Amino acid sequence: MSQPILLTVDDDPAVSRSVARDLRRRYGKDYRIIRADSGADALDALREIKLRGDAVAAILADYRMPQMDGIVFLEKAMDLFPNARRALLTAYADTDAAIQAINVVDVDHYLLKPWDPPEEKLYPVVDALVETWRAVGERPVDEIKLIGHRYSSPSFHLRDFLARNAVPYRWYSVDDDEGRRILEAADAAPHDIPVLVTPGGTVLRQPSGPELADAVGLSTRPTQEFYDLIVIGGGPAGLGAAVYGASEGLRTVIVERKATGGQAGTSSRIENYLGFPDGVSGAQLTDRARRQALKFGAEVLTARDVVGLEARGSARVVMFGDGTEISAHSVVLASGVTYRALEAPGVAELAGRGVYYGSAATEAPECKGEHVYIVGGANSAGQAAVFFSKHAADVTILVRGQSLEASMSHYLIEQIAGIGNIHVRTRTTVVEAHGDDHLERLTLCENGGATETVPTGHLFIFIGAAPRTDWLGTEIQRDDHGFVRTGPDLLTDGGPPPGWPLDRDPHYLESSIPGVFVAGDVRAASVKRVASAVGEGAMAVTLVHRYLEEQ
């Protein structure tokens, strides 16, 4: 196979030659460097490359080009090489416009011109692009077939599971001819859906989470019985703990119930996270963190439901729903939170059939030309509104309060105000959801007065969150809302909590069981932000080391 390609596009011949020269100097041994002077010429080159069967690792495109600017070009280039990584070249004067336009195309980086010295400003960016491309690759994908019904909650949950775990699959509706043909070939019937067919021809009917994970190659079984550190939860806090724990030599395993990333992994774009001035999707951020943890030697177990945690002497034991267990010297509890249920008639019955908790990005194509409703006034709701505004005809945010200012970041409020097809209705609640097989209408109540029924097939709910800690025993102290108390919050009358076995007070992030630390949203009084969750995960590992030194 020929060398993969790095393509650069700039209408200024001098700049084009300069970029190609700098790329060739660093990457010429392993990559072919191709340059084009316009978006149209670059697309012609990409079509020829596609026909030859060659791979494109990364594309660097100038933002301001005549006839076809860099954003339009990259959007067209994605149709030909969706796995190629993308960067935008822009002048300082165009930075704001470029960052705003980046929301249209999932660009990985932007570069300011000039980029001298390239060792500091160009090569680190391109290194990141090619590293990500190698991880994703342009290799042929073994196709997993999933057959189900559009308005089936189990079908939606399987699609969401595969998407959240970055497992490529092809979706077939049982209502289509091809879907019915695959069911017949699999000796399955419509009442068996959802049905999954692996590339090897194995047929799974209504698979459970662990069955699905095993079938698609996700790790579900630990390689050891005893670890230095077990991390419960694969969100930002858990991934932060795993990266720092594994990188510092601790035998580390992450246990995740559904998919790494947690709620942050469903965010369409996080724009206030340090180091990503043009924003980053939650899926991109958490995928990089997962790969980083794996690089340092951490294990990631998926589709494992933790049902118990207890101390047995110096060991901390985590119990799974299938009766198995693993042990470690220490545990970081980073299980996060789940969205609170919307208490209104019809909502529960239509969950997964037009009513969704979280952004449910797999539903975006189904929203084309539709009117979408989003319930919630915090950042997650705002990010979802911006995301769905690119697919739906109209997006309406329903807020129970008087404004967004009390709960949403200022940058996001301004962004929403500038998008014409997003509307905000304050002091408005959903009082009922209607539909037979799927959501068809919502009844809304404004200002506690008259009601209004509106047609819609999509409702996305972001109304706060509650910790999933009911599986914890009484030894782990929690507040009235179920969040886990740690450190100073455990002290009573200036001393340690009742039953505390050590002659010291609990460490700052330590729970009422020594050696069990808590990080992220599940911790009482935590700051509900991605950056603080990552920081707490790293801090928890520091305290784990301190705890281990005491043993």
PDB file of N, CA and C in Angstrom, residues 9 28 59 316 433:
ATOM      1  N   VAL A   9      -4.103  22.887   1.357  1.00  0.00           N
ATOM      2  CA  VAL A   9      -4.837  23.680   0.372  1.00  0.00           C
ATOM      3  C   VAL A   9      -4.727  25.156   0.747  1.00  0.00           C
ATOM      4  N   GLY A  28       8.005  13.702   5.502  1.00  0.00           N
ATOM      5  CA  GLY A  28       8.207  13.205   4.150  1.00  0.00           C
ATOM      6  C   GLY A  28       8.580  11.739   4.059  1.00  0.00           C
ATOM      7  N   ILE A  59      -5.836  16.812   6.456  1.00  0.00           N
ATOM      8  CA  ILE A  59      -6.040  17.886   5.481  1.00  0.00           C
ATOM      9  C   ILE A  59      -5.892  19.213   6.214  1.00  0.00           C
ATOM     10  N   ARG A 316     -10.354  -3.762  49.082  1.00  0.00           N
ATOM     11  CA  ARG A 316     -11.631  -3.120  48.758  1.00  0.00           C
ATOM     12  C   ARG A 316     -12.233  -3.909  47.605  1.00  0.00           C
ATOM     13  N   ALA A 433     -47.154  14.058  27.408  1.00  0.00           N
ATOM     14  CA  ALA A 433     -46.659  13.616  26.102  1.00  0.00           C
ATOM     15  C   ALA A 433     -47.684  12.665  25.498  1.00  0.00           C
TER      16      ALA A 433
END
